[in-house]
mmCIF file of C-alpha atoms and ligand atoms in Angstrom:
data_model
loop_
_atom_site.group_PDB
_atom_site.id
_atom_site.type_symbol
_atom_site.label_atom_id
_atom_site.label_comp_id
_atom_site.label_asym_id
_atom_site.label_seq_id
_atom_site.Cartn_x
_atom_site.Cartn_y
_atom_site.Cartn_z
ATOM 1 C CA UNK A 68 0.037 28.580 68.186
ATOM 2 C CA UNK A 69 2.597 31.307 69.514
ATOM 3 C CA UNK A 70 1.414 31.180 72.803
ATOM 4 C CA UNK A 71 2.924 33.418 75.133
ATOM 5 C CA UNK A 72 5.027 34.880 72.635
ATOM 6 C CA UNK A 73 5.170 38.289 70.503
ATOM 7 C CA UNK A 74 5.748 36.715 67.714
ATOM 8 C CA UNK A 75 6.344 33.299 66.031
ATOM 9 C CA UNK A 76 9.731 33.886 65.154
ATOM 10 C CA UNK A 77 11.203 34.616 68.368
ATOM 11 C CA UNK A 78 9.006 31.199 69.446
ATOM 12 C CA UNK A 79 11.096 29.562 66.357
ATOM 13 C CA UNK A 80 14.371 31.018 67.450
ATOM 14 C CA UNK A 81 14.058 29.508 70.628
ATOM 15 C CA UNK A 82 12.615 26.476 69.515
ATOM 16 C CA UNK A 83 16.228 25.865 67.887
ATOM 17 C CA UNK A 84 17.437 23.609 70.877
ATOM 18 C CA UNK A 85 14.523 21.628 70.928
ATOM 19 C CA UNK A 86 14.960 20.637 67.085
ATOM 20 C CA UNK A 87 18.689 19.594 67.274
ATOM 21 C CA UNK A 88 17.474 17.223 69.757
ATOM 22 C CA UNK A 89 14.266 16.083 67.597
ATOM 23 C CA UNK A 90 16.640 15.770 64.749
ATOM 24 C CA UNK A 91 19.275 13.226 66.680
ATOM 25 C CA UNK A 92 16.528 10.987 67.561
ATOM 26 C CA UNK A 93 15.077 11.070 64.420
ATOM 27 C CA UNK A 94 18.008 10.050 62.633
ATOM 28 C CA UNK A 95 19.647 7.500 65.427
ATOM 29 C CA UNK A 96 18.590 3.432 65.484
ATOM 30 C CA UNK A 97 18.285 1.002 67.591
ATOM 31 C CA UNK A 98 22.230 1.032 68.148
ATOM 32 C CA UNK A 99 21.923 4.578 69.191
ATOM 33 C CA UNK A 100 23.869 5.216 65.727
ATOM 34 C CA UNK A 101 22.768 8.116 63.494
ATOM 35 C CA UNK A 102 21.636 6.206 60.389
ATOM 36 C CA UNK A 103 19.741 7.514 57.329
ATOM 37 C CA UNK A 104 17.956 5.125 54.557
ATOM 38 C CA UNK A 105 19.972 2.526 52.757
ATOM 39 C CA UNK A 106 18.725 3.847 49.134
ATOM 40 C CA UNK A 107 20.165 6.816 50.255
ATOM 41 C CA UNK A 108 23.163 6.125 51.335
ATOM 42 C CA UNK A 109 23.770 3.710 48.077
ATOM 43 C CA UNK A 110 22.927 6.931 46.128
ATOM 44 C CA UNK A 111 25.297 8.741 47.518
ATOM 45 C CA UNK A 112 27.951 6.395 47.290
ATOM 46 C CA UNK A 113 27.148 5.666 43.726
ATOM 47 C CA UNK A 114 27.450 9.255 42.621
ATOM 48 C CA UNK A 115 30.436 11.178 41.681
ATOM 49 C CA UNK A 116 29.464 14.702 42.398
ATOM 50 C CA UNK A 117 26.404 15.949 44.060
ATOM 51 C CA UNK A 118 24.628 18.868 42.795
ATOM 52 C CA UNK A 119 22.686 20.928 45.698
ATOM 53 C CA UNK A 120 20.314 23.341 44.482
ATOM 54 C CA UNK A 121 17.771 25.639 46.387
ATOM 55 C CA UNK A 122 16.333 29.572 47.088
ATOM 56 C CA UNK A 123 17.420 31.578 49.997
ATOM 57 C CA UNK A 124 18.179 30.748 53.364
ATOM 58 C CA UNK A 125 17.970 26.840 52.539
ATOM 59 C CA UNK A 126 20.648 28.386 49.781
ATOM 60 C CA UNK A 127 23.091 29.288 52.184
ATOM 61 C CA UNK A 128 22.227 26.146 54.322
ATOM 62 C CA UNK A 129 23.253 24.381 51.367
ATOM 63 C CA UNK A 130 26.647 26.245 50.986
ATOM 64 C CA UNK A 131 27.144 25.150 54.592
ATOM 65 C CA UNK A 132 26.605 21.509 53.638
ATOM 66 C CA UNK A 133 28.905 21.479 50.876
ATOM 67 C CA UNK A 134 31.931 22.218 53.078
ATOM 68 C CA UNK A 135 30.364 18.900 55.208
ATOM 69 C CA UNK A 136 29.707 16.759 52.543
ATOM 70 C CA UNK A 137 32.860 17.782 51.234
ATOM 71 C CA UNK A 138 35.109 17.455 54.228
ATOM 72 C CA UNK A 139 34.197 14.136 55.784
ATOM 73 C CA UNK A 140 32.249 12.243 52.864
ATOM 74 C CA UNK A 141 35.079 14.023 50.339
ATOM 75 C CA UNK A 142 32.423 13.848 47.402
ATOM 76 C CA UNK A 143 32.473 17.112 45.443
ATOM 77 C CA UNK A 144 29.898 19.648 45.406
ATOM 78 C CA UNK A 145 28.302 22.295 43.899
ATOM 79 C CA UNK A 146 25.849 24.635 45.338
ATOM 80 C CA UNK A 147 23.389 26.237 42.738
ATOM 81 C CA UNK A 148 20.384 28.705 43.061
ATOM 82 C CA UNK A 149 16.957 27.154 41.689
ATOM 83 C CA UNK A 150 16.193 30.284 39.322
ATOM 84 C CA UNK A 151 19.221 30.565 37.361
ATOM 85 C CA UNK A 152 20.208 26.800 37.245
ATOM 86 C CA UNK A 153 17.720 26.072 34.366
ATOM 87 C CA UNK A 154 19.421 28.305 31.569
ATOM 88 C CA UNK A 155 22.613 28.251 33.297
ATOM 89 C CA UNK A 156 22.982 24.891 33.769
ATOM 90 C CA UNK A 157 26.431 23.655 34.536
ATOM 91 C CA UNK A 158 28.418 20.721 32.656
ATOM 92 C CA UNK A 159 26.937 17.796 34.322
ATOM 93 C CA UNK A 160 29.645 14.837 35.724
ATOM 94 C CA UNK A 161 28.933 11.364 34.489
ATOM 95 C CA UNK A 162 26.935 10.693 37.601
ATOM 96 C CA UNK A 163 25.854 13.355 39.280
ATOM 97 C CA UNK A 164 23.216 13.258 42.359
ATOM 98 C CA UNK A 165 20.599 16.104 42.853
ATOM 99 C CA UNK A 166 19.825 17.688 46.429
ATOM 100 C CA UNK A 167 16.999 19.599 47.055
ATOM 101 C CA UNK A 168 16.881 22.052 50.364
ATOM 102 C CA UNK A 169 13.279 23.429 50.702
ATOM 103 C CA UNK A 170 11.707 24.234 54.090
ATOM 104 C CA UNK A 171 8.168 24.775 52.853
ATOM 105 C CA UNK A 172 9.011 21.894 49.755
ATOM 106 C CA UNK A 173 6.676 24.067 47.347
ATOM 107 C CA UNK A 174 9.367 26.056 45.876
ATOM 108 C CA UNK A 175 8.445 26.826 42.558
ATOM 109 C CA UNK A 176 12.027 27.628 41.293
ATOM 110 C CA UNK A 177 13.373 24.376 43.076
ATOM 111 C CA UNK A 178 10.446 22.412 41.881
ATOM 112 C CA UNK A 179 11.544 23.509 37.647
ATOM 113 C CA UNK A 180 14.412 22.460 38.301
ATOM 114 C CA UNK A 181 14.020 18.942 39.571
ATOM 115 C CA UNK A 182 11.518 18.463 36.997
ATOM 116 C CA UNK A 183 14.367 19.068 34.338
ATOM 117 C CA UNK A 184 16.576 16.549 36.301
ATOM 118 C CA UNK A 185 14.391 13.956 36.184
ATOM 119 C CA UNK A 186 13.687 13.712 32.553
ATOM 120 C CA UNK A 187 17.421 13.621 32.459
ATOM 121 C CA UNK A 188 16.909 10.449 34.535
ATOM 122 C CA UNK A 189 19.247 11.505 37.582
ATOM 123 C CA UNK A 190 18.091 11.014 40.970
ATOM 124 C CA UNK A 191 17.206 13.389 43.582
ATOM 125 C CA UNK A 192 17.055 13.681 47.153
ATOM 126 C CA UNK A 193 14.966 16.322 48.544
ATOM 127 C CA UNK A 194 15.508 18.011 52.810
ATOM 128 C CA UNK A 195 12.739 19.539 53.475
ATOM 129 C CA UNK A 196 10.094 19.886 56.600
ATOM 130 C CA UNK A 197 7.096 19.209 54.850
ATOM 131 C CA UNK A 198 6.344 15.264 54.368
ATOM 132 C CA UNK A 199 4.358 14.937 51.442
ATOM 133 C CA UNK A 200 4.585 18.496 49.936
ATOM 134 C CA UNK A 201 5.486 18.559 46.153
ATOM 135 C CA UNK A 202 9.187 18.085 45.990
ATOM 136 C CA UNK A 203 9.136 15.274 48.731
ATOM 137 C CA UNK A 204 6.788 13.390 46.611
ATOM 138 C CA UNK A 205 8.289 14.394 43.616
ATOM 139 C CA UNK A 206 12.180 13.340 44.490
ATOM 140 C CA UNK A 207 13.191 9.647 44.709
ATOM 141 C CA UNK A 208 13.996 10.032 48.518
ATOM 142 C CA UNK A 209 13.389 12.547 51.431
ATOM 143 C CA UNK A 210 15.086 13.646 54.585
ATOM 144 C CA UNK A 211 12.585 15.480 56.759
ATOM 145 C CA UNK A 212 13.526 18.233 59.155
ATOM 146 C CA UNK A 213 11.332 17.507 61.915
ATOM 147 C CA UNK A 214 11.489 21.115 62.916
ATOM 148 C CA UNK A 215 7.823 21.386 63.435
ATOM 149 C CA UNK A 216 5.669 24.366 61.245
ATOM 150 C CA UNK A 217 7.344 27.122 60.275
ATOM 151 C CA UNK A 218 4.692 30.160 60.324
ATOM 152 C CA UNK A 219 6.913 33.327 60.348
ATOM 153 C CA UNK A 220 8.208 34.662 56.857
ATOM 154 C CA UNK A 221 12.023 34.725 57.963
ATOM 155 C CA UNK A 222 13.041 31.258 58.354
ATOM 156 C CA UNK A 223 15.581 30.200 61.342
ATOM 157 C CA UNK A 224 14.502 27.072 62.859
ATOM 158 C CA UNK A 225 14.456 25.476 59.766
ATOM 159 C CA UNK A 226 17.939 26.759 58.277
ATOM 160 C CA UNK A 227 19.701 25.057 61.487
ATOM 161 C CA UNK A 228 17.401 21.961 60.543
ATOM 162 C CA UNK A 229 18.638 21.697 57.447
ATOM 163 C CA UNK A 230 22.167 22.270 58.258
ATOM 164 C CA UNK A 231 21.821 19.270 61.307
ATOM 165 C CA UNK A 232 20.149 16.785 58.139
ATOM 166 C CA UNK A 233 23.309 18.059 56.014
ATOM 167 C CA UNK A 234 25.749 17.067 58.613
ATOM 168 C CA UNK A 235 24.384 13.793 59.357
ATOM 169 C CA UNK A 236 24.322 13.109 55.518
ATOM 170 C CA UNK A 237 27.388 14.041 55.130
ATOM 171 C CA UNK A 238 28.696 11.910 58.371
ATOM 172 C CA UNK A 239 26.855 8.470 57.913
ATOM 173 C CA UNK A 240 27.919 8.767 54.179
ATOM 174 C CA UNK A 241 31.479 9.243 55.608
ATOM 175 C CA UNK A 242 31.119 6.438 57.688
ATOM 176 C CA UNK A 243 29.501 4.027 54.865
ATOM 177 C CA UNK A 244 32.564 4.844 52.656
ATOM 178 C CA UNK A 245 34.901 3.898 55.642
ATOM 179 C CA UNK A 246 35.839 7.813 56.467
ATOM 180 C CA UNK A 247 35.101 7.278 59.995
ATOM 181 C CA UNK A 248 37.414 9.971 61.496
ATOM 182 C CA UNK A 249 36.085 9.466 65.024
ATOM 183 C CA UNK A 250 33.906 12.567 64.989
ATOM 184 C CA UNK A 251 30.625 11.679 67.277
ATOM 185 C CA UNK A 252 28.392 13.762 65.634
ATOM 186 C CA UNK A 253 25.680 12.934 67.914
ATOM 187 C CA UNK A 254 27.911 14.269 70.960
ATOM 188 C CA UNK A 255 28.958 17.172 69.160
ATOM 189 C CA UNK A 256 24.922 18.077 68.084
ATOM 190 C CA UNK A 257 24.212 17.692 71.772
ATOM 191 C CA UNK A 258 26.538 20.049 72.749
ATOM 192 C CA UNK A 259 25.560 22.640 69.780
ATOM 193 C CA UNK A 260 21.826 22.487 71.303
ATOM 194 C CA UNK A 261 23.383 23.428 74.922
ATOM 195 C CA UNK A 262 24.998 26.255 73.278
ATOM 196 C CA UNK A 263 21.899 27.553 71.331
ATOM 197 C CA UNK A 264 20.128 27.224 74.677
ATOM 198 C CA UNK A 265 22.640 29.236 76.068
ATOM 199 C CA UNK A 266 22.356 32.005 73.485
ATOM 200 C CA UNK A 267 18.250 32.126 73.311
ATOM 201 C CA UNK A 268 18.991 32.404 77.104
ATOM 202 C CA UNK A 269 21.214 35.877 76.156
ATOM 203 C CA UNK A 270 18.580 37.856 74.676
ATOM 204 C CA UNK A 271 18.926 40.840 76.172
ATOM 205 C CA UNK A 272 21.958 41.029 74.658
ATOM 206 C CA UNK A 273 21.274 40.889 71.148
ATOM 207 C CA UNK A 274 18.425 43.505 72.078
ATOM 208 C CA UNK A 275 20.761 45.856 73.209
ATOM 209 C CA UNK A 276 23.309 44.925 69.905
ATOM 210 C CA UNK A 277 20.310 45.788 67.954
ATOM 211 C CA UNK A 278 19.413 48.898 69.498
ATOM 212 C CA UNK A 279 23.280 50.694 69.807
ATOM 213 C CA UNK A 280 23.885 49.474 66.192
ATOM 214 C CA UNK A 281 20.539 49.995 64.021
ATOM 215 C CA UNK A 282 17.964 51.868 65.155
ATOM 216 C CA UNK A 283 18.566 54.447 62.590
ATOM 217 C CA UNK A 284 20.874 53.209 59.937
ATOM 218 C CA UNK A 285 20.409 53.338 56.301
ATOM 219 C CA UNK A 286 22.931 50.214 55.715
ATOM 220 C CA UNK A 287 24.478 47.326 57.530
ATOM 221 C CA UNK A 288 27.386 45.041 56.883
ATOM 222 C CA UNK A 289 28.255 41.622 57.680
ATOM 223 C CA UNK A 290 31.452 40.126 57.278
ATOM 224 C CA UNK A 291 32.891 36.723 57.956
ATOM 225 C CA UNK A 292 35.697 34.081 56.163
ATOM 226 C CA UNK A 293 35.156 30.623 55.602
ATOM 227 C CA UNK A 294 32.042 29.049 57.713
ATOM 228 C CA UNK A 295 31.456 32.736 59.109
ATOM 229 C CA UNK A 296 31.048 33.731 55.217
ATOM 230 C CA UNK A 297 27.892 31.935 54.473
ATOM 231 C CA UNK A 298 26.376 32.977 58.603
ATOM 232 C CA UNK A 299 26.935 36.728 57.111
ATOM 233 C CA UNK A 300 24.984 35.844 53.546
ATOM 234 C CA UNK A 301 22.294 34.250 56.142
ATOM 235 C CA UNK A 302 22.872 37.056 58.347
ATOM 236 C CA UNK A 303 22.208 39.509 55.651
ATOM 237 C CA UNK A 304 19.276 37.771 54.060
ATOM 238 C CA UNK A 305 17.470 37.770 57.962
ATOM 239 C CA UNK A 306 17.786 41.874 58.520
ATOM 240 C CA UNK A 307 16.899 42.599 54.898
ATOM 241 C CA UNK A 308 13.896 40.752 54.571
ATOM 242 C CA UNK A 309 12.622 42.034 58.046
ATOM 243 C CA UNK A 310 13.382 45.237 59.134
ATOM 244 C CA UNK A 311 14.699 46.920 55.400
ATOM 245 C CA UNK A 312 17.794 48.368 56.232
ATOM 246 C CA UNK A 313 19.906 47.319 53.340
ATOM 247 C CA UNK A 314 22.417 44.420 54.472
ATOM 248 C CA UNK A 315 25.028 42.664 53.258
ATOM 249 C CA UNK A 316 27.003 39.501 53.819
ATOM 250 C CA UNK A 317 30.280 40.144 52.090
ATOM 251 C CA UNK A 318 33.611 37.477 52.652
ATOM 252 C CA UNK A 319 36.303 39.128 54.642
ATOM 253 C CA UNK A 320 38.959 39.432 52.196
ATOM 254 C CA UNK A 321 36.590 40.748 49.262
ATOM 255 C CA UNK A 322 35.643 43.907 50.908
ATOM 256 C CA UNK A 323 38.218 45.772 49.631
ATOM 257 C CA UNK A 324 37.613 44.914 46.001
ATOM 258 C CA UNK A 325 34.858 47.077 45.924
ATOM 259 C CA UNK A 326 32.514 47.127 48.738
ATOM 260 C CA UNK A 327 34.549 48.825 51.547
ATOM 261 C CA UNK A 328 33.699 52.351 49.593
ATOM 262 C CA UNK A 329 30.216 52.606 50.721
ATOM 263 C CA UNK A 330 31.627 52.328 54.535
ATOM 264 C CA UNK A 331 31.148 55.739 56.557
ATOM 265 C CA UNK A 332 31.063 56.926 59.977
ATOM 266 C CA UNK A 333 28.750 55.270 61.822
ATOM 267 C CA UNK A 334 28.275 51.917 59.321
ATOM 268 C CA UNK A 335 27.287 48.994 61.079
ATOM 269 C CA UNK A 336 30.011 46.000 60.347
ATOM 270 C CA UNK A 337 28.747 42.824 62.453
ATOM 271 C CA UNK A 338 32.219 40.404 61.877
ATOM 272 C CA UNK A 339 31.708 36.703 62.922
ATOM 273 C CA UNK A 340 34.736 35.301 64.345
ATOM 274 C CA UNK A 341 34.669 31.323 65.158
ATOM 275 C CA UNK A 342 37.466 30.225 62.869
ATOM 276 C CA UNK A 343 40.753 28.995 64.296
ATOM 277 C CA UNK A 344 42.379 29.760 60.786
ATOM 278 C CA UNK A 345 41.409 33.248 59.793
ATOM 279 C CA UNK A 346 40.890 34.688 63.056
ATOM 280 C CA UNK A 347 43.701 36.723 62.461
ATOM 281 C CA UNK A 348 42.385 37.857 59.074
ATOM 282 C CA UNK A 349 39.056 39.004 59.968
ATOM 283 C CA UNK A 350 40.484 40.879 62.966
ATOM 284 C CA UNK A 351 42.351 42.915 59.882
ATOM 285 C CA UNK A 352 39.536 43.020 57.813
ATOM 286 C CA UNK A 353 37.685 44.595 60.898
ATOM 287 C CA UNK A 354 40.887 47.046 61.298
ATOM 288 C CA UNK A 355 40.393 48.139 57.470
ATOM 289 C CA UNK A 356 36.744 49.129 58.011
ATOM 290 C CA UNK A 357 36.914 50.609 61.649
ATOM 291 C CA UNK A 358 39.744 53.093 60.255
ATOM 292 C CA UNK A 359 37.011 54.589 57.709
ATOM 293 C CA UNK A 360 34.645 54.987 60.183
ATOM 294 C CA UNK A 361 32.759 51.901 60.614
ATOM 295 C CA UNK A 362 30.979 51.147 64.170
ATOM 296 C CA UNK A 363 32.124 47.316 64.582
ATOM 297 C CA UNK A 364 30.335 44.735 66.324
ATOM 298 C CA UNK A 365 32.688 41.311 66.969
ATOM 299 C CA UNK A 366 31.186 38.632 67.512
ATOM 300 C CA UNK A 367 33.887 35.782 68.494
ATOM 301 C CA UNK A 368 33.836 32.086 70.164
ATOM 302 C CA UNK A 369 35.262 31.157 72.959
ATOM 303 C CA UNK A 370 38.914 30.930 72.969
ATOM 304 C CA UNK A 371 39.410 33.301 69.794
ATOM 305 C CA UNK A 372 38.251 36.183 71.742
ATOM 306 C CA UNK A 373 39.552 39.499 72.587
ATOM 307 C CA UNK A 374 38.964 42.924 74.628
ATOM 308 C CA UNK A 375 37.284 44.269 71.436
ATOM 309 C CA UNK A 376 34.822 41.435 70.895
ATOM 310 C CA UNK A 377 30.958 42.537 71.683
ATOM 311 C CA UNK A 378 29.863 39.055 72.140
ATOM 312 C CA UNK A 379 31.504 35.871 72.567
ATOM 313 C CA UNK A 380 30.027 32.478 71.469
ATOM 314 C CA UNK A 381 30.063 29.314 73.717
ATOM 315 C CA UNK A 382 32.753 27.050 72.116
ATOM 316 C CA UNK A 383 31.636 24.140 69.742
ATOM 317 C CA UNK A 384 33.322 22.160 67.315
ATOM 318 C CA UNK A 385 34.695 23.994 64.669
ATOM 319 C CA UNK A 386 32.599 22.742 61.566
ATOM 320 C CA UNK A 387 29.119 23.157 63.216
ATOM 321 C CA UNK A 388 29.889 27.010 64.142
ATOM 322 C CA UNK A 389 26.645 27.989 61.813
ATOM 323 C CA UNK A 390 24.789 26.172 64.127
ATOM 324 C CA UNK A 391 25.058 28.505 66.443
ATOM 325 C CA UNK A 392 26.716 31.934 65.013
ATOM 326 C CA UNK A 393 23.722 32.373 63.228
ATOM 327 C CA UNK A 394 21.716 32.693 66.689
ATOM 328 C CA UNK A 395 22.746 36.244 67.557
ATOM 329 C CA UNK A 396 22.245 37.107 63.873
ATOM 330 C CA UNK A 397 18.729 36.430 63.605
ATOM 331 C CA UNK A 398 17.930 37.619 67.446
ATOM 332 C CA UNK A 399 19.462 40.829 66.204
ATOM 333 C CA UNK A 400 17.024 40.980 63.008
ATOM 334 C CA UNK A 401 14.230 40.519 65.132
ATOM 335 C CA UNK A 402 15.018 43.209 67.688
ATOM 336 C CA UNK A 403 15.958 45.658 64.403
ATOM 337 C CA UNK A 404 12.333 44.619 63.636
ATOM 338 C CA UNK A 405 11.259 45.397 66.396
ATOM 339 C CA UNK A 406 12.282 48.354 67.123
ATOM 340 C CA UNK A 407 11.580 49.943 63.762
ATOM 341 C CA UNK A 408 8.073 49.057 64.241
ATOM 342 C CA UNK A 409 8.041 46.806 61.290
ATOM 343 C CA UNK A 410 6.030 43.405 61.132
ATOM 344 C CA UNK A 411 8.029 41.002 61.980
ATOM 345 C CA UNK A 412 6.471 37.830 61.026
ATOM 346 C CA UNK A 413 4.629 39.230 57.781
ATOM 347 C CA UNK A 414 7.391 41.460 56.067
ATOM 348 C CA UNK A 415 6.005 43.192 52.924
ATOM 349 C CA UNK A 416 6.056 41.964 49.958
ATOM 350 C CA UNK A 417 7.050 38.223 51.207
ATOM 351 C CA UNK A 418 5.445 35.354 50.826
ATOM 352 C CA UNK A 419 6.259 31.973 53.033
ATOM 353 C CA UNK A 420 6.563 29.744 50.590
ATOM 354 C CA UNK A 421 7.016 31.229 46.996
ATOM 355 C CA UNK A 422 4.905 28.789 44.141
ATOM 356 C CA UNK A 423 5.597 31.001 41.479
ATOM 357 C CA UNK A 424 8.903 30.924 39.230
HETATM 358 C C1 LIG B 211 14.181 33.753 54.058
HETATM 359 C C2 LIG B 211 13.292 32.765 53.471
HETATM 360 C C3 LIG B 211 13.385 32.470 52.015
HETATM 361 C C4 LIG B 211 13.244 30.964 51.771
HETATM 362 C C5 LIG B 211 13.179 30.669 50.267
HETATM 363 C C6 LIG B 211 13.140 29.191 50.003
HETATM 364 O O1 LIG B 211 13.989 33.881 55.419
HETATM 365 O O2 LIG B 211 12.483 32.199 54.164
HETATM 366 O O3 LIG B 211 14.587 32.940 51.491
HETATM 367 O O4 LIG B 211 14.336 30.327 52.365
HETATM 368 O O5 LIG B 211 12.048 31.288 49.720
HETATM 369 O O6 LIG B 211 12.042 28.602 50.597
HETATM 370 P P1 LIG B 211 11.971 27.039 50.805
HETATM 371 O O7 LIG B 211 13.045 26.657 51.745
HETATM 372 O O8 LIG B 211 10.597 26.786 51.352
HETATM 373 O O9 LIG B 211 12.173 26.418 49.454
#
């Protein structure tokens, strides 16, 4: 039930906090120490490359967790979209591992897919929220969500799920293979749900974002570099889907291959900055767009910020940024919604959980 609220995403939006901490429990034992299955954790160890395939926003959650999985558990990873993986099926490594990211776990495209991978005999390990939906029961493990139901179209609680579940799989696995780098996930989750709670707390804010930048704009651009890259492709994804101004996430530097022709006076560009390491970059890329016209709206983290930023982000460890960048992003969807009088948690021509390939 939505209760008190307009709609059920802006319930799920601010439900975010609420899951991180649901998550951490669900994944901590008796030691307090996040733990996951031990078939798991063999499986992971066991493989030499892990193959992550899935459809939209638990796409881009996956192209998160490949820089996690990559980074602390240092297995290599490739991120692959369900409809195209069939026929385009890359060279497979000796011993590869399969993970599927589905919210709803009824994906049709995903669901081909693992079928495929299974009569090639590899194994597969399927994140989604739905216990017992067909790719849970259909993988040879599961990592649940515990995000609760997700009833509105756009997803958000359940992209942050997923990317939580990634980064615990990707630090216990760490761990198990003696990469302990000292990095208390578990602290560092806890402080990510403060900071979400902060953010659901800054509404107003996004409202008025949303309401200088799009009531009446034909296009909208997001750009970001590194972690901020794949926010932007989520970004994107979120204001297409439910207000239908045409969006897109685009990586900092590739703008100007292409892209920054269709940039005019007046185009939106929404920049994420919450990277140490190209915060200097993006603040050019920004510079490239504002001097053919574009309207830019920064939005920083504390301690990259400057006077031109529109919003800055509470600080949080640098990896887990998505956690929380994407907050304003889909707060700003809904209020585009919103105020173009569109249907926010029924877009047209959407379904919630797509069964056909
Ligand atoms: C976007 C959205 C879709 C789903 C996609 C995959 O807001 O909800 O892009 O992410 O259809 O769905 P699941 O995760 O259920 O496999």
């Amino acid at each position: 039930e939505k209760g008190t609220y307009p709609h059920y995403m802006l319930k799920e939006i601010d439900e975010q906090p609420l899951v991180m901490r649901k998550i951490i429990q669900a994944y901590q034992n008796e030691k307090g120490d996040l733990d996951i299955a031990e078939d798991i954790i063999e499986a992971v160890k066991e493989c030499d490359r892990i193959y992550i395939v899935a459809c939209g926003t638990s796409y881009h959650a996956g192209l998160v967790g490949k820089q996690f999985i990559e980074n602390m558990a240092k297995i290599p990873v490739e991120v692959h979209v369900a409809s195209e993986f069939s026929y385009n099926m890359p060279l497979l490594s000796e011993k590869p591992l399969f993970i599927f990211i589905s919210q709803s776990g009824e994906t049709a495209d995903s669901r081909a897919v693992l079928v495929q991978v299974k009569e090639m005999g590899y194994k597969a390990l399927t994140i989604t929220n739905v216990p017992g939906s067909t790719l849970s029961r259909e993988a040879n493990f599961t990592m649940l969500l515990h995000a609760g139901p997700e009833i509105a179209v756009a997803s958000t609680k359940a992209y942050t799920a997923q990317i939580a579940v990634l980064a615990i799989l990707a630090n216990v696995t760490a761990q198990s293979r003696g990469l302990n780098d000292g990095f208390d996930l578990i602290h560092e989750l806890g402080i990510i749900a403060n900071a979400m709670e902060t953010l659901c707390d800054s509404k107003e804010e996004f409202e008025k974002i949303a309401s200088e930048f799009l009531p009446f704009t034909r296009n909208c651009f997001f750009i970001g570099r590194s972690f901020d890259y794949f926010v932007c492709l989520e970004g994107a994804l979120k204001l297409k889907e439910i207000s239908y101004i045409q969006a897109e996430g685009f990586a900092g530097g590739e703008l100007k291959h292409g892209t920054i022709a269709l940039i005019e006076d007046g185009t939106p560009v929404i920049a994420l900055a919450t990277q140490e390491n190209v915060n200097w970059s993006i603040r050019g890329n920004v510079k490239e767009v504002v001097a053919r016209g574009a309207n830019p709206c920064i939005i920083s983290m504390a301690g990259l910020e400057t006077n031109d930023d529109r919003f800055v982000l509470p600080a949080v460890n640098e990896l887990l940024t998505p956690l929380i960048s994407v907050i304003p992003l889909q707060l700003i969807a809904y209020y585009a919604s919103l105020h173009r009088g569109c249907d926010v948690d029924k877009p047209r021509n959407l379904a919630k959980s797509v069964t056909v390939e």
